[in-house]
GROMACS .gro file of C-alpha atoms in nm:
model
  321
    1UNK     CA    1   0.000   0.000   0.000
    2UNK     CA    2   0.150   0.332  -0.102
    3UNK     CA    3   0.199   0.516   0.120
    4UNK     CA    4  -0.035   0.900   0.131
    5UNK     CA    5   0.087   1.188   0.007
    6UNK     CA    6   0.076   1.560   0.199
    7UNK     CA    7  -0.194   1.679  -0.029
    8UNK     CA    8  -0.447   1.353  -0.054
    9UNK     CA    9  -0.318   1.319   0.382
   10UNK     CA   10  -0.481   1.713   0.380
   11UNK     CA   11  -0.819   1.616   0.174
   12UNK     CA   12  -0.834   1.352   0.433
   13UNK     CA   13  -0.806   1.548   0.694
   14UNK     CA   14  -1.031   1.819   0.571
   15UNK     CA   15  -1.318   1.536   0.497
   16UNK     CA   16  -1.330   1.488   0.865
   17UNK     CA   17  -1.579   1.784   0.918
   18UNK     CA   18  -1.788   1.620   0.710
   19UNK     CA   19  -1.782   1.289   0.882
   20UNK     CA   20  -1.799   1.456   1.261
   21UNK     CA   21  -2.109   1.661   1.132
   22UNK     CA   22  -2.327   1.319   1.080
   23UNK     CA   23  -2.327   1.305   1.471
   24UNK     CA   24  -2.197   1.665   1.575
   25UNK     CA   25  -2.438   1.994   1.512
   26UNK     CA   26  -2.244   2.335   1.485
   27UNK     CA   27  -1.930   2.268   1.631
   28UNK     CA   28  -1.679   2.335   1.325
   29UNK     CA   29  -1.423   2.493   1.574
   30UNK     CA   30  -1.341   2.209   1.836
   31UNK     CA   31  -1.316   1.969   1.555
   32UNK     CA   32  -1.056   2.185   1.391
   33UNK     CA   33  -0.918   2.229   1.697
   34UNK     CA   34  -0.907   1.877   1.750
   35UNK     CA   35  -0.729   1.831   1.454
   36UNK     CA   36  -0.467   2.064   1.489
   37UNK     CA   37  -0.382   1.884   1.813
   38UNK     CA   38  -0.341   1.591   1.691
   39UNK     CA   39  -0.088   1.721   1.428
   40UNK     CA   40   0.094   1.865   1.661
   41UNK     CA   41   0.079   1.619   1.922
   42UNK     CA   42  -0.084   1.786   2.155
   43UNK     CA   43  -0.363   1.771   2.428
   44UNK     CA   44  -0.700   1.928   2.445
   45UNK     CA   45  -0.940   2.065   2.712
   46UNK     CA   46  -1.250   2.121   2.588
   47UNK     CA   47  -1.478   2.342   2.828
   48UNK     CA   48  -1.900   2.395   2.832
   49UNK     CA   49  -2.159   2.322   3.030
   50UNK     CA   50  -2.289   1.977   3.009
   51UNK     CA   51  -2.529   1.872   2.767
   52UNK     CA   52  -2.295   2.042   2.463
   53UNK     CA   53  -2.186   1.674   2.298
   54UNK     CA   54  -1.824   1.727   2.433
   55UNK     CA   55  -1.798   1.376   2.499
   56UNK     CA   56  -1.999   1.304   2.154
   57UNK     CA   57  -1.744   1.495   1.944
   58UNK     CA   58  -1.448   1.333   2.054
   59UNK     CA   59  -1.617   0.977   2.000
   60UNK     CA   60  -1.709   1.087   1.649
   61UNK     CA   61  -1.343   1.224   1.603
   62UNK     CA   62  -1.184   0.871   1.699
   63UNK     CA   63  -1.424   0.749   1.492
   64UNK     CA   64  -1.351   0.943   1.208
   65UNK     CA   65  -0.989   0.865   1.268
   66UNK     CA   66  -1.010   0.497   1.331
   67UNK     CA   67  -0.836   0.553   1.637
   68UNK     CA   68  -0.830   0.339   1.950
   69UNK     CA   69  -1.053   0.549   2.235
   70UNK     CA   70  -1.126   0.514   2.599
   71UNK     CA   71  -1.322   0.668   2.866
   72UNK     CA   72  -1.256   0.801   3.203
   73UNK     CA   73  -1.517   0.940   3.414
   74UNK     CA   74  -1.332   1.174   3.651
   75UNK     CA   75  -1.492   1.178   4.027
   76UNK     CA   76  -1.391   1.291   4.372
   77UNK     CA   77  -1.299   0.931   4.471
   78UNK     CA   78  -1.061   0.842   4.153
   79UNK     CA   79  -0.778   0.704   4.190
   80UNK     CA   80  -0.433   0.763   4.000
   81UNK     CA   81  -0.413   0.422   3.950
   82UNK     CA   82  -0.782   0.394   3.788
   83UNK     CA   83  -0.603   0.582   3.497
   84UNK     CA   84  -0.305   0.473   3.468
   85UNK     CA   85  -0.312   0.110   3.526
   86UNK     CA   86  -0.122  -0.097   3.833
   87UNK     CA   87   0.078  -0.407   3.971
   88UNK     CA   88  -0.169  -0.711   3.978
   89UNK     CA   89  -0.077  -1.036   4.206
   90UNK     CA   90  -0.161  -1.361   3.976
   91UNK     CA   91  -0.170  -1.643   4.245
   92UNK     CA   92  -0.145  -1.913   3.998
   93UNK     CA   93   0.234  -1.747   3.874
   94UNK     CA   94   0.278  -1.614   4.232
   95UNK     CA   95   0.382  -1.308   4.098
   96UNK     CA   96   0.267  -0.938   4.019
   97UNK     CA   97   0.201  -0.858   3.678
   98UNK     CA   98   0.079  -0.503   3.536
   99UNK     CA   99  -0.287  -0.418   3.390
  100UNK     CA  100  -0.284  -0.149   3.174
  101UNK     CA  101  -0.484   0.149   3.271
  102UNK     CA  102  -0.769   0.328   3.006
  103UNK     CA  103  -0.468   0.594   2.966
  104UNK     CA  104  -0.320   0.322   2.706
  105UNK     CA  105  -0.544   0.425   2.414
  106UNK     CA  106  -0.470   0.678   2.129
  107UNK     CA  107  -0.729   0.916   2.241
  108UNK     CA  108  -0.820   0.927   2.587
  109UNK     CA  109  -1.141   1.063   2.667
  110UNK     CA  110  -1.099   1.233   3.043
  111UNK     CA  111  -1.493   1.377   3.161
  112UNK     CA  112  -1.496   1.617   3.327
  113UNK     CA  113  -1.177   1.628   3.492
  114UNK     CA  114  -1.215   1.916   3.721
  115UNK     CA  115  -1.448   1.678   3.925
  116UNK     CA  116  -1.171   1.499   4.068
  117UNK     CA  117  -0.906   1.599   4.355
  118UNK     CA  118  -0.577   1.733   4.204
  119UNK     CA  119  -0.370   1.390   4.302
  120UNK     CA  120  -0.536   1.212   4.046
  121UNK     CA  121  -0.540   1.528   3.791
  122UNK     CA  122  -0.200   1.501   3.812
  123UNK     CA  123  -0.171   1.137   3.771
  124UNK     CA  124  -0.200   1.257   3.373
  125UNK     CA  125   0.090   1.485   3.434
  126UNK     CA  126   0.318   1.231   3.305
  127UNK     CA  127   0.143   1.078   3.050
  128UNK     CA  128   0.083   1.387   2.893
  129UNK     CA  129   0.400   1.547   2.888
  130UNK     CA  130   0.671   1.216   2.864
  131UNK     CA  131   0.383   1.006   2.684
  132UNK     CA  132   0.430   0.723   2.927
  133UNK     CA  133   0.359   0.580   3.278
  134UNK     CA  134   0.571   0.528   3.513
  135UNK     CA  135   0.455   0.191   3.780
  136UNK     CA  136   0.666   0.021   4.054
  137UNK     CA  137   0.979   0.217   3.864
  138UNK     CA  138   0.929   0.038   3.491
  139UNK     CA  139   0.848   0.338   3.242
  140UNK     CA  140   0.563   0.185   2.983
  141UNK     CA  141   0.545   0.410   2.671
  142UNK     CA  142   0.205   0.504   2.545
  143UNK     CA  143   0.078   0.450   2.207
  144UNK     CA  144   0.124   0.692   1.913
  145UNK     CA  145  -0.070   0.906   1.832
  146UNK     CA  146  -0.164   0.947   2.183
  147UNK     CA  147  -0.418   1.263   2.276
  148UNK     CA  148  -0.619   1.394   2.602
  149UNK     CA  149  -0.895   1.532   2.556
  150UNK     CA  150  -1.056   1.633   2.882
  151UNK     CA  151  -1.341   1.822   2.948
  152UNK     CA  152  -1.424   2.054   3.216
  153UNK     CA  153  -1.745   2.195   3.358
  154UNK     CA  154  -1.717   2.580   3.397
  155UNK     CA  155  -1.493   2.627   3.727
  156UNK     CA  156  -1.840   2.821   3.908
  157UNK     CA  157  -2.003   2.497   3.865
  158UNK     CA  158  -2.044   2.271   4.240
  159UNK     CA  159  -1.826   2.033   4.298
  160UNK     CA  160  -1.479   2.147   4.101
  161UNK     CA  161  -1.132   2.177   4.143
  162UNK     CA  162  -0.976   2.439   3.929
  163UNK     CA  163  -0.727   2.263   3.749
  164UNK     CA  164  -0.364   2.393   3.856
  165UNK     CA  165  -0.163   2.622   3.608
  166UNK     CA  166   0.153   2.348   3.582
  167UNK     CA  167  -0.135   2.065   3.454
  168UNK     CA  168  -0.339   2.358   3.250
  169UNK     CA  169  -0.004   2.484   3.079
  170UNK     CA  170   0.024   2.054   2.988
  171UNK     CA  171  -0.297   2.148   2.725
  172UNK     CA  172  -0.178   2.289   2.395
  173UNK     CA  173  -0.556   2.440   2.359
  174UNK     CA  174  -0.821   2.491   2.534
  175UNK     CA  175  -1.197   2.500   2.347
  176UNK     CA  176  -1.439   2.616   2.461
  177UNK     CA  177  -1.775   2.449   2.302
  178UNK     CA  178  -2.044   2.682   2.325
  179UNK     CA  179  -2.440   2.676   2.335
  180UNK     CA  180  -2.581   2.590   1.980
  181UNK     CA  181  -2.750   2.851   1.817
  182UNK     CA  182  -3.143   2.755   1.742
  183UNK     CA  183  -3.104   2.630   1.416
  184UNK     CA  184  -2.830   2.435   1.510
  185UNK     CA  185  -3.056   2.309   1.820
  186UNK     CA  186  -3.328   2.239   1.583
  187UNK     CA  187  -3.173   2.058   1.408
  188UNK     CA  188  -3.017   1.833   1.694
  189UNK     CA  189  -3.380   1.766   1.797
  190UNK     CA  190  -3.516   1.719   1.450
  191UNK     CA  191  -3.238   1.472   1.454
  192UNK     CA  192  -3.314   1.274   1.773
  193UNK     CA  193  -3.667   1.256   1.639
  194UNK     CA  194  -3.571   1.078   1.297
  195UNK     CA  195  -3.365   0.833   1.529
  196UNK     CA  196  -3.057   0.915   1.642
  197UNK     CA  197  -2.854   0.785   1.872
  198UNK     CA  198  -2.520   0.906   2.035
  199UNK     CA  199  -2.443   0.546   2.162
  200UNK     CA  200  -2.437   0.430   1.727
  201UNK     CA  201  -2.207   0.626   1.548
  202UNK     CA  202  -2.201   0.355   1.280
  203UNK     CA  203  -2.568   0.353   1.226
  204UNK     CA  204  -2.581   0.718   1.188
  205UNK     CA  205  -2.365   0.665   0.907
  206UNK     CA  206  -1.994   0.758   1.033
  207UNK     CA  207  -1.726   0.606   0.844
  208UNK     CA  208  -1.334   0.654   0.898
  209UNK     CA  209  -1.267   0.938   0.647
  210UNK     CA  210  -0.837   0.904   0.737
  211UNK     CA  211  -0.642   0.705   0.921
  212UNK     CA  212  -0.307   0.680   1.136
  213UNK     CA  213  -0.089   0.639   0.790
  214UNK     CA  214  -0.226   1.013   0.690
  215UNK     CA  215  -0.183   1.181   1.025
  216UNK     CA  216   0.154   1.072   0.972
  217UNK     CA  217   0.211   1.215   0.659
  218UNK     CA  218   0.060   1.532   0.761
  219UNK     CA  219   0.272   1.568   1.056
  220UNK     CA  220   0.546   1.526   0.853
  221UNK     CA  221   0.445   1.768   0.593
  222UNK     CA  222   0.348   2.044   0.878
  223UNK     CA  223   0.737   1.985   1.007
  224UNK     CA  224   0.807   2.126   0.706
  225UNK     CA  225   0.646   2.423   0.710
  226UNK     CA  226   0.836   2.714   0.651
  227UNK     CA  227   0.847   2.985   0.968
  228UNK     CA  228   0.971   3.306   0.883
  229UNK     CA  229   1.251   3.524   1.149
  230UNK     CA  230   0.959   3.779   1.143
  231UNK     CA  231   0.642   3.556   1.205
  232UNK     CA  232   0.923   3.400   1.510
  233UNK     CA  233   0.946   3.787   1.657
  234UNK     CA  234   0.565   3.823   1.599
  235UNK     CA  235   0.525   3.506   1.776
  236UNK     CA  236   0.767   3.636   2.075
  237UNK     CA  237   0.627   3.998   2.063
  238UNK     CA  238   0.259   3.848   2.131
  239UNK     CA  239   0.355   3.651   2.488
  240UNK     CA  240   0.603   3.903   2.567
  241UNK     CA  241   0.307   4.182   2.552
  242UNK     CA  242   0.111   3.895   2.781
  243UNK     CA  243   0.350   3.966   3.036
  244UNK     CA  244   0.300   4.352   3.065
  245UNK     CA  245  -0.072   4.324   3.072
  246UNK     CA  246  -0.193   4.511   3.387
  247UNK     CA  247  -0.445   4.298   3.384
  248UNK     CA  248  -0.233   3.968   3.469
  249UNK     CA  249  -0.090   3.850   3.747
  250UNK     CA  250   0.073   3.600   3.512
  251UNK     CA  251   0.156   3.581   3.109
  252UNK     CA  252   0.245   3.328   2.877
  253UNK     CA  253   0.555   3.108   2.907
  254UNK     CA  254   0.810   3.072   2.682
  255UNK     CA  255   0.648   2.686   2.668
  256UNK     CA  256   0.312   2.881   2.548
  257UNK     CA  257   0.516   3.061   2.255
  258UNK     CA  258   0.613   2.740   2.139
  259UNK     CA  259   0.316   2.595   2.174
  260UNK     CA  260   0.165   2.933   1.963
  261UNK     CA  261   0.442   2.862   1.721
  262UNK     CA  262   0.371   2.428   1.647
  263UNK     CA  263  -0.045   2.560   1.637
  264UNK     CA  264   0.024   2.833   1.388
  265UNK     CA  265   0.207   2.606   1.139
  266UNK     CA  266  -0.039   2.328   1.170
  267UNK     CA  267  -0.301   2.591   1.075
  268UNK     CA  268  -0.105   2.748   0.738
  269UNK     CA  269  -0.070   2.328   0.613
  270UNK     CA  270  -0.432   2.282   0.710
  271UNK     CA  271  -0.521   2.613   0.477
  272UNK     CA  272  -0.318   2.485   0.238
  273UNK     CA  273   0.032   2.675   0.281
  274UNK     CA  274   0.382   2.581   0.341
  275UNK     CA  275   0.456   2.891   0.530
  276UNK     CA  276   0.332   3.037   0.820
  277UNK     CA  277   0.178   3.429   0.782
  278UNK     CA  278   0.029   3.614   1.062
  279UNK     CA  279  -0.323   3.547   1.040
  280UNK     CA  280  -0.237   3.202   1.100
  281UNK     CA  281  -0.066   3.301   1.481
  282UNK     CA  282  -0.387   3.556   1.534
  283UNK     CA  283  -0.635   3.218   1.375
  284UNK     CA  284  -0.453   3.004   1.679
  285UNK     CA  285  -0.368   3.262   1.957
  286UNK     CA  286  -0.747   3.237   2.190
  287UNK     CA  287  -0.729   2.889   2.182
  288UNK     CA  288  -0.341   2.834   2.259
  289UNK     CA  289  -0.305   3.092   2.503
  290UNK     CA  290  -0.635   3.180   2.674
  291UNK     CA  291  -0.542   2.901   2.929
  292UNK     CA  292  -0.207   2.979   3.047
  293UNK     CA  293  -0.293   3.337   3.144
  294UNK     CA  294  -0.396   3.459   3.503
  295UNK     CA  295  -0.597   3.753   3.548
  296UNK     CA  296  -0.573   3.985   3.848
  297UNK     CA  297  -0.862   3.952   4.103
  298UNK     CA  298  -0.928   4.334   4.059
  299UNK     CA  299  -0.925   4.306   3.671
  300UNK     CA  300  -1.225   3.979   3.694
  301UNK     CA  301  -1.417   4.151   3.900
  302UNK     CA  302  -1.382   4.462   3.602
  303UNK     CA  303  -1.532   4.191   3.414
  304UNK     CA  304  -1.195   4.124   3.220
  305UNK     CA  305  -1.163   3.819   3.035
  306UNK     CA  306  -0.853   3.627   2.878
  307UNK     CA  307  -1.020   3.615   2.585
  308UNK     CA  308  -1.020   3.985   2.588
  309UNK     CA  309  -0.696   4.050   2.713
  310UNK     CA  310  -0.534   3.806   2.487
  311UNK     CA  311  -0.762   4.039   2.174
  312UNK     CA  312  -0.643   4.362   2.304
  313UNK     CA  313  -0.265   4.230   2.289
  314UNK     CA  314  -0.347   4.087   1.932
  315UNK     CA  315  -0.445   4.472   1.848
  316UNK     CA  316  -0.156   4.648   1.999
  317UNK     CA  317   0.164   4.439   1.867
  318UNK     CA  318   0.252   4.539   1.554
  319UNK     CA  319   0.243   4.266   1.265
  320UNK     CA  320   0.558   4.224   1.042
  321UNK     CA  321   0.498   4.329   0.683
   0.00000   0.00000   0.00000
């Protein structure tokens, strides 16, 4: 089997809208989003109040993908080891053998993770950042590709734990997956109505559009992408400008620039370029950096937002010719 190209690995790609919308209303954004993670081998935290298809949309998306997919149910009495597997005695060998936890998937589905205490949140820590698990002092290396996508349940919500800024900075984006407008809800219903069901993606008529063999190619292809010295300082100039904001207590990381930097080439391959311009870092800059941002106390109750903080700096840094 030959194997795909960068161009026929981008159709593919591109075809997985399509796909996705057979089960997902109105949510073009987080499956982009998605996307883009996944090319740059990154992690996801999608965040809306329940009852958006969160959980839906990455089912569809592993779907679309052919991609192996668990589910972890975050709650306050988790344990680290629910996740990431443990030691097992076998009596009839007499000795202790491991079971892989639900982490060893390709996309791992984590609900609502701001429901559980942060020892378990950070059980991920790991497995995010060195894509492995680490048990009784044996590291076990995770498949490839290999994505979190956990959601979270607006922090005001009862019963959360804000998630802390070292596992939040672990996301490359963070989506957030808003209420659908009414004709998107209409149609949802009208939907339901002609017989759909969530729990049968397959008899709703979603097939794999792309597999692990194109992701591959495309990750290769967006390595190649060409980044410019200028679009670099633009990049630099953005999360520098974070950290004068006198409305944060705390601006991007040089980690966050990067991460700006791998989302913003993803984006100009996905659009069909081999160079990065600066619509592509302004396309990719809410959903990269909106996360790894703190706002002052007095600037929230102003009614400040990252979103618009992160817009204002957008505004104010000048863009290279």
């Amino acid at each position: 089997m030959t194997a795909p190209t960068a161009d026929s690995a981008r159709s593919a790609l591109e075809s997985l809208r399509t796909e996705i919308a057979k089960a997902v209303v109105g949510q073009d954004p987080a499956v982009t989003g998605l996307v883009v993670a996944l090319l740059c081998r990154g992690h996801v935290l999608l965040e809306g109040v329940p009852g958006v298809a969160k959980t839906l949309l990455v089912r569809a998306l592993a779907a679309s993908l052919e991609l192996d997919t668990k589910r972890v149910q975050f709650t306050p009495d988790l344990m680290p080891s629910d996740v990431t597997g443990s030691l097992v005695y076998d009596a009839r060998t007499a000795e202790f053998s491991f079971q892989p936890g639900p982490v060893f998937t390709n996309l791992l589905l984590a609900d609502e993770i701001n429901r559980t205490p942060p020892k378990t949140q950070a059980s991920l820590l790991e497995a995010m950042e060195e894509r492995q698990v680490s048990v009784d002092g044996t590291p076990r290396p995770l498949p490839d590709p290999f994505l979190v996508a956990a959601t979270q349940n607006p922090v005001e919500y009862e019963g959360t734990y804000p998630l802390p800024e070292a596992q939040l900075d672990r996301f490359l984006l963070k989506l957030t997956v808003p209420l659908p407008s009414r004709q998107d809800e209409i149609d949802v219903l009208t939907r339901h109505a002609e017989g759909f069901s969530p729990r049968d993606l397959e008899g709703a008529g979603l097939r794999p559009a792309a597999g692990p063999a194109d992701l591959e190619a495309a990750r290769d292809a967006v390595a190649r992408t060409t980044v410019s010295p200028e679009i670099t300082g633009y990049v630099v100039d953005i999360c520098r400008a974070t950290r004068e904001s006198p409305s944060l207590s705390l601006g991007v990381s040089p980690r966050g620039a990067t991460a700006l930097l791998a989302t913003s080439r993803a984006w100009a391959w996905l659009t069909g370029r081999d160079y990065v311009i600066p619509d592509d870092v302004k396309a990719l800059a809410l959903p990269t950096l909106r996360h790894r941002i703190q706002l002052r106390p007095e600037a929230e109750m102003e009614g400040v937002t990252a979103d618009s903080v992160i817009t204002a700096v957008l505004a104010n840094v000048p863009v290279p010719r």
